Coordinates of C-alpha atoms and ligand atoms in Angstrom, one line a residue:
M24 CA 0.0 0.0 0.0
E25 CA 1.3 3.4 -0.9
N26 CA 0.8 5.1 2.4
E27 CA 2.5 2.3 4.3
G28 CA 5.7 3.4 5.9
L29 CA 7.7 4.1 9.0
S30 CA 8.3 7.3 10.8
I31 CA 11.8 7.2 12.4
V32 CA 12.8 9.7 14.9
D33 CA 16.6 10.3 15.2
K34 CA 17.0 11.2 18.8
R35 CA 20.5 12.6 18.1
T36 CA 19.1 15.3 15.8
K37 CA 15.4 15.2 16.8
T38 CA 14.6 14.8 13.1
T39 CA 11.8 12.6 11.9
Y40 CA 12.2 10.6 8.7
D41 CA 9.4 9.0 6.7
I42 CA 10.7 5.7 5.3
P43 CA 8.5 3.8 2.8
L44 CA 7.8 0.1 3.2
H45 CA 7.7 -2.2 0.2
K46 CA 6.4 -5.8 0.6
G47 CA 7.1 -5.6 4.3
T48 CA 10.7 -4.4 3.9
V49 CA 12.7 -1.3 4.4
R50 CA 15.2 -0.4 1.7
A51 CA 18.6 -0.2 3.5
M52 CA 19.5 2.8 1.2
D53 CA 16.5 4.8 2.5
L54 CA 18.3 4.8 5.9
R55 CA 21.4 6.5 4.5
Q56 CA 19.7 9.9 4.6
I57 CA 19.6 9.6 8.4
K58 CA 22.8 11.4 9.5
T59 CA 24.0 13.8 12.2
G60 CA 25.6 16.2 9.7
P61 CA 27.1 16.5 6.2
E62 CA 30.3 14.6 7.3
D63 CA 28.3 11.7 8.6
F64 CA 28.2 8.7 6.2
G65 CA 24.6 8.0 7.1
L66 CA 22.9 5.0 8.8
M67 CA 23.6 1.5 7.7
T68 CA 22.1 -1.8 8.8
Y69 CA 24.2 -4.6 10.5
D70 CA 23.1 -8.1 9.8
P71 CA 25.9 -10.7 10.0
A72 CA 24.8 -14.0 8.2
F73 CA 21.8 -12.2 6.6
V74 CA 19.5 -13.3 9.4
N75 CA 16.9 -10.6 8.6
T76 CA 18.0 -9.1 5.3
A77 CA 16.5 -9.8 1.9
S78 CA 19.2 -9.6 -0.8
C79 CA 16.9 -9.9 -3.8
H80 CA 13.5 -10.3 -5.3
S81 CA 12.9 -13.8 -6.4
A82 CA 10.1 -15.7 -8.1
I83 CA 11.7 -19.2 -8.0
T84 CA 11.1 -20.8 -4.6
F85 CA 8.8 -20.1 -1.8
I86 CA 9.3 -21.3 1.7
D87 CA 7.1 -20.8 4.7
G88 CA 9.4 -22.0 7.5
D89 CA 6.8 -21.9 10.2
K90 CA 4.3 -24.0 8.3
G91 CA 6.8 -26.3 6.7
I92 CA 5.8 -25.3 3.1
L93 CA 8.1 -25.5 0.1
R94 CA 7.0 -24.6 -3.5
Y95 CA 9.0 -24.2 -6.7
R96 CA 7.4 -21.5 -8.9
G97 CA 4.2 -21.9 -6.9
Y98 CA 3.9 -25.7 -7.2
P99 CA 3.9 -27.7 -3.9
I100 CA 7.0 -29.9 -3.6
E101 CA 4.8 -32.8 -2.7
Q102 CA 3.0 -32.6 -6.0
L103 CA 6.2 -32.2 -8.0
A104 CA 7.9 -35.1 -6.2
E105 CA 4.9 -37.4 -7.0
K106 CA 4.1 -36.4 -10.5
C107 CA 7.2 -35.1 -12.3
T108 CA 10.6 -36.2 -13.5
Y109 CA 13.7 -34.3 -12.2
L110 CA 14.3 -32.8 -15.7
E111 CA 10.7 -31.5 -15.8
V112 CA 11.3 -29.8 -12.5
A113 CA 14.6 -28.5 -13.5
Y114 CA 12.9 -26.8 -16.5
L115 CA 10.3 -25.4 -14.2
V116 CA 12.9 -24.0 -11.8
V117 CA 15.0 -22.5 -14.6
H118 CA 12.3 -21.3 -17.0
G119 CA 9.4 -20.5 -14.6
E120 CA 6.7 -22.7 -16.1
L121 CA 6.2 -26.4 -16.4
P122 CA 7.2 -27.5 -19.9
T123 CA 4.8 -28.5 -22.7
V124 CA 5.4 -31.9 -24.3
S125 CA 7.5 -30.4 -27.1
Q126 CA 9.4 -28.1 -24.7
L127 CA 10.2 -31.0 -22.5
K128 CA 11.3 -33.1 -25.4
E129 CA 13.7 -30.4 -26.6
W130 CA 15.0 -29.7 -23.1
V131 CA 15.7 -33.4 -22.4
S132 CA 17.3 -33.8 -25.8
K133 CA 19.6 -30.8 -25.3
I134 CA 20.7 -31.9 -21.9
T135 CA 21.2 -35.5 -23.0
H136 CA 23.4 -34.2 -25.8
H137 CA 25.6 -32.3 -23.4
T138 CA 26.4 -35.1 -20.9
M139 CA 29.8 -36.0 -22.5
L140 CA 33.0 -34.5 -21.0
H141 CA 35.9 -33.3 -23.1
E142 CA 38.7 -36.0 -22.9
S143 CA 41.0 -33.5 -21.4
T144 CA 38.5 -33.0 -18.5
K145 CA 38.4 -36.8 -18.1
N146 CA 42.2 -36.7 -17.9
F147 CA 42.1 -33.9 -15.4
L148 CA 39.9 -36.0 -13.2
G149 CA 42.4 -38.9 -13.6
G150 CA 45.1 -36.7 -12.0
F151 CA 43.5 -36.7 -8.6
R152 CA 45.0 -39.0 -5.9
H153 CA 43.1 -42.3 -5.5
D154 CA 41.6 -41.2 -2.2
A155 CA 40.6 -37.7 -3.1
H156 CA 37.3 -36.6 -1.6
P157 CA 34.7 -36.7 -4.4
M158 CA 33.4 -33.2 -3.4
G159 CA 36.8 -31.7 -3.9
M160 CA 37.1 -33.4 -7.3
F161 CA 33.6 -32.2 -8.2
I162 CA 34.2 -28.6 -7.3
S163 CA 37.6 -28.5 -9.1
T164 CA 36.3 -30.2 -12.2
V165 CA 33.2 -27.9 -12.6
A166 CA 35.6 -24.9 -12.3
A167 CA 37.9 -26.5 -14.9
L168 CA 35.0 -26.6 -17.4
S169 CA 35.5 -22.8 -17.6
T170 CA 38.8 -23.5 -19.5
I171 CA 37.0 -25.7 -22.0
Y172 CA 34.2 -23.2 -22.7
P173 CA 35.6 -19.6 -22.9
D174 CA 32.5 -18.6 -24.8
A175 CA 30.7 -18.9 -21.4
R176 CA 32.2 -15.6 -20.3
N177 CA 29.7 -13.6 -22.4
V178 CA 27.1 -13.8 -19.6
R179 CA 25.0 -10.9 -20.9
D180 CA 24.0 -12.9 -24.0
P181 CA 20.8 -15.0 -23.2
G182 CA 21.7 -17.6 -25.9
V183 CA 25.1 -18.1 -24.4
R184 CA 23.6 -18.5 -21.0
Q185 CA 21.1 -21.1 -22.2
L186 CA 23.9 -23.1 -23.7
Q187 CA 25.9 -23.2 -20.4
I188 CA 22.7 -24.2 -18.6
Y189 CA 22.4 -27.3 -20.9
R190 CA 26.1 -28.0 -20.5
L191 CA 26.1 -27.7 -16.7
I192 CA 22.9 -29.7 -16.0
G193 CA 24.1 -32.3 -18.6
K194 CA 27.6 -32.7 -17.3
V195 CA 27.3 -32.6 -13.5
P196 CA 26.1 -36.3 -13.3
T197 CA 29.0 -37.3 -15.5
I198 CA 31.5 -35.5 -13.3
A199 CA 29.9 -36.9 -10.2
A200 CA 30.0 -40.5 -11.5
Y201 CA 33.6 -40.1 -12.5
T202 CA 34.6 -38.9 -9.0
Y203 CA 32.9 -42.0 -7.6
R204 CA 34.6 -44.5 -10.0
H205 CA 37.9 -42.8 -9.5
G206 CA 38.0 -43.9 -5.8
F207 CA 37.6 -47.5 -6.9
G208 CA 40.1 -47.3 -9.8
Y209 CA 37.3 -48.3 -12.2
P210 CA 37.4 -47.0 -15.8
Y211 CA 35.1 -44.1 -16.5
I212 CA 31.9 -45.0 -18.3
Y213 CA 30.6 -42.8 -21.1
P214 CA 27.0 -41.5 -21.0
D215 CA 24.3 -43.5 -22.7
N216 CA 21.8 -41.3 -24.5
D217 CA 19.0 -44.0 -24.5
L218 CA 18.6 -43.6 -20.7
S219 CA 16.8 -41.1 -18.6
Y220 CA 18.8 -38.6 -16.5
A221 CA 18.8 -40.8 -13.3
E222 CA 19.3 -44.1 -15.2
N223 CA 22.2 -42.7 -17.2
F224 CA 23.8 -41.5 -13.9
M225 CA 23.4 -45.0 -12.5
N226 CA 24.9 -46.4 -15.7
M227 CA 27.9 -44.2 -15.3
L228 CA 28.2 -45.1 -11.7
W229 CA 27.7 -48.9 -11.7
R230 CA 28.1 -50.4 -15.2
M231 CA 30.8 -52.9 -15.3
A232 CA 31.4 -55.4 -18.2
E233 CA 27.8 -55.7 -19.3
P234 CA 27.1 -54.3 -22.8
K235 CA 24.0 -52.3 -21.8
Y236 CA 23.2 -51.1 -18.3
R237 CA 19.7 -51.8 -17.0
A238 CA 18.8 -49.6 -14.0
N239 CA 16.4 -50.8 -11.4
T240 CA 13.4 -48.7 -12.1
A241 CA 12.4 -48.2 -8.4
L242 CA 15.9 -47.0 -7.5
A243 CA 16.0 -44.7 -10.6
R244 CA 12.7 -43.2 -9.5
A245 CA 13.8 -42.8 -5.9
L246 CA 17.0 -41.0 -7.2
D247 CA 14.8 -38.8 -9.4
I248 CA 12.6 -37.9 -6.4
L249 CA 15.7 -37.0 -4.3
F250 CA 16.9 -34.8 -7.2
I251 CA 13.5 -33.1 -7.3
L252 CA 13.7 -32.4 -3.5
H253 CA 17.1 -30.9 -3.8
A254 CA 16.6 -28.7 -6.9
D255 CA 16.4 -25.3 -5.2
H256 CA 15.9 -23.8 -1.8
E257 CA 15.9 -20.0 -2.3
Q258 CA 18.6 -17.9 -0.7
N259 CA 20.6 -20.5 1.2
C260 CA 24.4 -20.3 1.6
S261 CA 25.3 -21.7 -1.8
A262 CA 22.6 -19.8 -3.8
N263 CA 23.9 -16.7 -2.2
V264 CA 27.4 -17.6 -3.3
M265 CA 26.2 -18.3 -6.8
R266 CA 24.6 -14.9 -7.0
S267 CA 27.5 -13.1 -5.4
V268 CA 30.2 -14.7 -7.6
G269 CA 27.9 -14.3 -10.7
S270 CA 27.3 -10.6 -9.8
S271 CA 30.9 -9.9 -10.8
Q272 CA 30.0 -11.4 -14.3
A273 CA 32.3 -14.4 -13.7
D274 CA 31.3 -17.3 -16.0
P275 CA 28.7 -19.8 -14.7
F276 CA 31.2 -22.7 -14.4
V277 CA 33.4 -20.9 -11.8
A278 CA 30.3 -19.5 -10.1
T279 CA 28.8 -23.0 -9.9
A280 CA 32.1 -24.4 -8.5
A281 CA 32.0 -21.6 -5.9
A282 CA 28.4 -22.5 -5.0
A283 CA 29.4 -26.2 -4.7
A284 CA 32.2 -25.2 -2.4
A285 CA 29.7 -23.4 -0.2
L286 CA 27.5 -26.5 -0.3
S287 CA 30.3 -28.8 0.8
G288 CA 30.5 -27.4 4.4
P289 CA 29.0 -29.5 7.2
L290 CA 26.5 -26.9 8.1
H291 CA 25.0 -26.9 4.6
G292 CA 25.0 -29.8 2.1
G293 CA 27.9 -31.5 3.9
A294 CA 25.5 -32.3 6.7
N295 CA 24.2 -35.5 5.0
E296 CA 27.7 -37.1 5.2
E297 CA 28.0 -35.9 8.9
V298 CA 24.6 -37.6 9.7
L299 CA 26.0 -41.0 8.7
K300 CA 29.1 -40.4 10.7
M301 CA 27.0 -39.5 13.7
L302 CA 24.7 -42.6 13.3
D303 CA 27.8 -44.7 13.1
E304 CA 29.2 -43.1 16.2
I305 CA 25.9 -43.7 18.1
G306 CA 25.9 -47.3 16.9
S307 CA 22.8 -48.5 18.7
K308 CA 19.5 -47.2 20.1
D309 CA 20.5 -47.6 23.7
R310 CA 23.3 -45.1 23.2
I311 CA 21.0 -42.3 21.9
P312 CA 20.1 -40.7 25.3
A313 CA 23.8 -40.3 26.1
Y314 CA 24.4 -38.7 22.7
I315 CA 21.4 -36.3 23.2
E316 CA 23.0 -35.2 26.5
R317 CA 26.2 -34.4 24.7
V318 CA 24.2 -32.3 22.2
K319 CA 22.4 -30.5 25.0
A320 CA 25.7 -29.8 26.7
G321 CA 26.8 -28.1 23.5
R322 CA 29.6 -30.6 22.9
V323 CA 28.3 -31.8 19.5
K324 CA 25.5 -30.8 17.1
L325 CA 22.7 -33.1 16.1
M326 CA 23.5 -33.2 12.5
G327 CA 20.6 -33.2 10.1
F328 CA 18.5 -31.2 12.6
G329 CA 17.7 -27.5 12.6
H330 CA 17.3 -25.0 9.9
R331 CA 17.6 -21.2 9.5
V332 CA 14.2 -21.0 7.8
Y333 CA 12.2 -24.1 8.8
K334 CA 10.9 -24.0 12.4
N335 CA 8.7 -26.9 11.6
Y336 CA 9.2 -30.3 10.0
D337 CA 11.2 -29.9 6.7
P338 CA 8.7 -31.1 4.1
R339 CA 11.6 -32.6 2.1
A340 CA 12.5 -34.8 5.1
R341 CA 8.9 -36.1 5.2
I342 CA 8.9 -37.1 1.6
I343 CA 12.3 -38.8 1.9
R344 CA 11.1 -40.8 4.9
R345 CA 8.3 -42.1 2.7
A346 CA 10.6 -42.8 -0.3
A347 CA 13.0 -44.7 2.0
G348 CA 10.4 -47.5 2.3
Q349 CA 10.4 -48.0 -1.5
V350 CA 14.2 -48.1 -1.7
F351 CA 14.5 -50.6 1.2
E352 CA 12.0 -53.0 -0.6
V353 CA 14.8 -53.3 -3.3
T354 CA 18.0 -52.9 -1.2
G355 CA 16.9 -54.3 2.1
R356 CA 16.4 -52.1 5.2
N357 CA 19.3 -49.9 6.3
P358 CA 19.6 -50.7 10.0
K359 CA 20.6 -47.0 10.6
L360 CA 17.0 -46.1 9.9
D361 CA 16.0 -47.5 13.2
I362 CA 18.6 -45.4 15.0
A363 CA 17.5 -42.3 13.1
L364 CA 13.8 -42.8 13.8
E365 CA 14.5 -43.3 17.5
L366 CA 16.8 -40.3 17.6
E367 CA 14.1 -38.2 15.9
R368 CA 11.5 -39.5 18.4
I369 CA 13.5 -38.7 21.4
A370 CA 14.7 -35.3 20.1
L371 CA 11.2 -34.2 19.2
E372 CA 10.0 -34.9 22.7
D373 CA 13.0 -33.2 24.4
E374 CA 12.6 -29.6 25.7
Y375 CA 15.9 -28.5 24.3
F376 CA 14.8 -29.2 20.7
V377 CA 11.2 -28.2 21.3
K378 CA 12.1 -24.8 22.7
R379 CA 14.5 -24.1 19.8
R380 CA 12.1 -25.5 17.3
L381 CA 14.7 -28.0 15.9
Y382 CA 13.3 -30.6 13.5
P383 CA 14.9 -33.0 11.0
N384 CA 16.0 -31.4 7.8
V385 CA 16.5 -32.8 4.3
D386 CA 19.9 -34.2 5.2
F387 CA 18.7 -36.3 8.2
Y388 CA 17.2 -39.2 6.1
S389 CA 18.8 -38.7 2.6
G390 CA 22.1 -40.3 3.5
I391 CA 20.4 -43.4 4.9
I392 CA 18.8 -43.9 1.4
Y393 CA 22.0 -43.2 -0.4
Q394 CA 23.9 -45.7 1.7
A395 CA 21.3 -48.4 1.1
M396 CA 21.7 -47.7 -2.7
G397 CA 25.4 -48.4 -2.3
F398 CA 26.9 -44.9 -2.0
T399 CA 29.7 -44.3 0.5
P400 CA 29.1 -41.2 2.7
H401 CA 31.7 -39.1 1.0
M402 CA 29.6 -39.1 -2.2
F403 CA 26.5 -37.8 -0.4
T404 CA 27.1 -34.1 -0.9
V405 CA 28.0 -34.6 -4.6
L406 CA 24.6 -36.2 -4.9
F407 CA 23.1 -33.0 -3.5
A408 CA 25.1 -30.8 -5.9
I409 CA 23.9 -32.6 -9.0
P410 CA 20.2 -31.4 -8.8
R411 CA 21.0 -28.1 -7.0
T412 CA 22.9 -27.1 -10.1
A413 CA 19.5 -26.3 -11.7
G414 CA 18.6 -24.1 -8.7
W415 CA 21.9 -22.3 -8.8
L416 CA 21.5 -21.6 -12.5
A417 CA 18.0 -20.3 -12.0
Q418 CA 19.2 -18.0 -9.3
W419 CA 22.1 -16.8 -11.5
Q420 CA 19.9 -16.1 -14.5
E421 CA 17.4 -14.2 -12.3
M422 CA 20.1 -12.1 -10.7
L423 CA 21.6 -11.2 -14.1
Q424 CA 18.2 -10.2 -15.5
D425 CA 17.3 -8.1 -12.4
P426 CA 17.9 -4.4 -13.2
E427 CA 18.3 -3.7 -9.5
Q428 CA 21.2 -6.1 -9.0
K429 CA 24.8 -4.9 -9.2
I430 CA 28.1 -6.4 -8.1
A431 CA 27.6 -7.8 -4.6
R432 CA 29.6 -5.7 -2.1
P433 CA 28.5 -5.6 1.5
R434 CA 29.6 -2.8 3.9
Q435 CA 31.5 -3.3 7.1
I436 CA 31.8 -1.7 10.5
Y437 CA 35.5 -1.0 10.7
T438 CA 36.9 -1.9 14.1
G439 CA 40.6 -1.7 13.4
Y440 CA 43.1 1.1 14.2
A441 CA 42.7 4.6 13.1
Q442 CA 45.7 5.9 11.1
R443 CA 49.1 5.0 12.5
D444 CA 52.6 5.9 11.2
F445 CA 54.8 3.1 9.8
V446 CA 57.4 1.6 12.2
P447 CA 60.6 0.3 10.6
I448 CA 61.3 -3.4 11.4
E449 CA 64.4 -2.6 13.6
K450 CA 62.2 -0.5 15.9
R451 CA 59.4 -3.1 16.4
G452 CA 60.8 -4.8 19.4
A453 CA 61.6 -8.4 20.1
Ligands
CMC521 N1 22.0 -29.5 17.2 C1 22.0 -28.9 18.4 N2 21.6 -27.6 18.6 C2 21.3 -26.9 17.5 C3 21.3 -27.4 16.2 C4 21.6 -28.8 16.1 N3 21.7 -29.4 14.9 N4 20.9 -26.5 15.3 C5 20.7 -25.4 16.0 N5 20.9 -25.6 17.4 C6 20.7 -24.7 18.5 C7 21.8 -23.7 18.5 O1 22.9 -24.1 19.3 C8 21.1 -22.5 19.1 O2 21.0 -22.7 20.5 P1 21.1 -21.4 21.5 O3 19.9 -20.6 21.2 O4 21.1 -22.1 22.8 O5 22.4 -20.8 21.2 C9 19.7 -22.5 18.5 O6 19.5 -24.0 18.2 C10 19.6 -21.7 17.2 O7 20.5 -22.2 16.3 P2 21.4 -21.3 15.3 O8 22.8 -21.9 15.2 O9 21.3 -19.9 15.7 O10 20.6 -21.5 13.9 P3 21.2 -21.1 12.5 O11 20.0 -20.7 11.7 O12 22.3 -20.1 12.6 O13 21.8 -22.5 12.0 C11 21.9 -24.6 11.0 C12 21.1 -23.3 11.1 C13 21.2 -25.5 9.9 C14 23.3 -24.2 10.5 C15 22.0 -25.3 12.3 O14 20.7 -25.7 12.7 C16 22.9 -26.5 12.2 O15 24.1 -26.4 12.4 N6 22.3 -27.8 12.0 C17 23.2 -29.0 11.8 C18 23.7 -29.0 10.4 C19 22.7 -29.4 9.4 O16 21.9 -30.3 9.5 N7 22.7 -28.6 8.3 C20 21.8 -28.9 7.1 C21 20.9 -27.8 6.9 S1 19.5 -28.3 5.8 C22 20.3 -28.6 4.3 C23 20.8 -27.3 3.6 O17 20.0 -26.6 3.0 O18 22.0 -27.1 3.7

């Protein structure tokens, strides 16, 4: 509403300022006029970790953290997970609408025809030590694609951007599969264009001497659902990095690598690997209460619990819990599920978690499924990065097309010395 606004009284100068509100927010630049005199820089806001600061307008993903709602482009995550393929959702996230039959056909065909890696990229991967962490290999190799596609630097050209989107969504499963096989010393498997996105990924992961890989359809569908759930999550740490690096007009390969680096941390996408380590450490149900006491004493965190935005059950965790049943019908039950379920039950009844509104997040159950499928924990975050690439690219495009966006450059509150005179080294003491 036009007459919505704030009146701010600066007690220092006894001046009243009328500050407009837009969609429930104050523009930080509107505060700059609040100053004590011409020499004063003007008021800034201070918000480490962006706890209460919107950095952009976005039409991609909606989250209501109190109600536990997640929607991509307005569509509830539950409906998308039930009815779509991952590539259909990736189209929706990137382009804003669900594809028509012909749009989907073209999208799938374009992505399928960009799954192959340049042989020099394959050789680059071969140069890592046998025990290199797959996420480090993934990040470096995505960055290395920048050297293969110098045309990608022309980020202002929509056609060039579109081509890099095909390339990145097409190639991330190939890179991911090669990081996996590298650890076993197995030869890398070329993509198979007859297969769906998830099936082809499984082909590149697990095909051995058989002439044609046949994926288990239930596992391929479960993987596709996990990909859908991880496609985007609005302004999280890695999306913010994608936008920030992209705002300097760096090419999308290095920006995606930077976003993947942000994802790798244990407080973000790296949490799925940490959950498995935690479940291993707990080992059996009878040891859960003692572990919970350590969490409450602040000695460890309950990994896979808590979220900056969700103060309710993460809707993705709910869908994953259900999908786990379908996977276990094929793979057999992962015994860690029983520890996780009991851990969740005890935590959700405990005052420490209730008071802080800490619920399981997406990473709490995803690793249990991945492990049942045969992945080792150090692959889990790579499995998160594959589908999140679509989200990062959607955020990147939206940022570049937003006339209000500029190079990201926060302010600081300087707390260092005022000016001092240089001291020669011989006079600096012992
Ligand atoms: N275990 C124990 N205590 C916790 C946890 C946890 N997992 N998460 C938050 N808390 C406590 C925290 O110590 C603080 O307590 P107090 O008020 O007494 O100081 C309170 O809850 C608020 O937490 P916060 O650290 O201020 O919350 P945040 O929004 O800064 O952090 C988080 C969010 C996800 C980093 C955090 O909950 C966490 O570290 N969780 C474990 C790691 C994890 O599972 N990460 C995956 C997030 S979902 C996937 C993704 O999108 O990356």
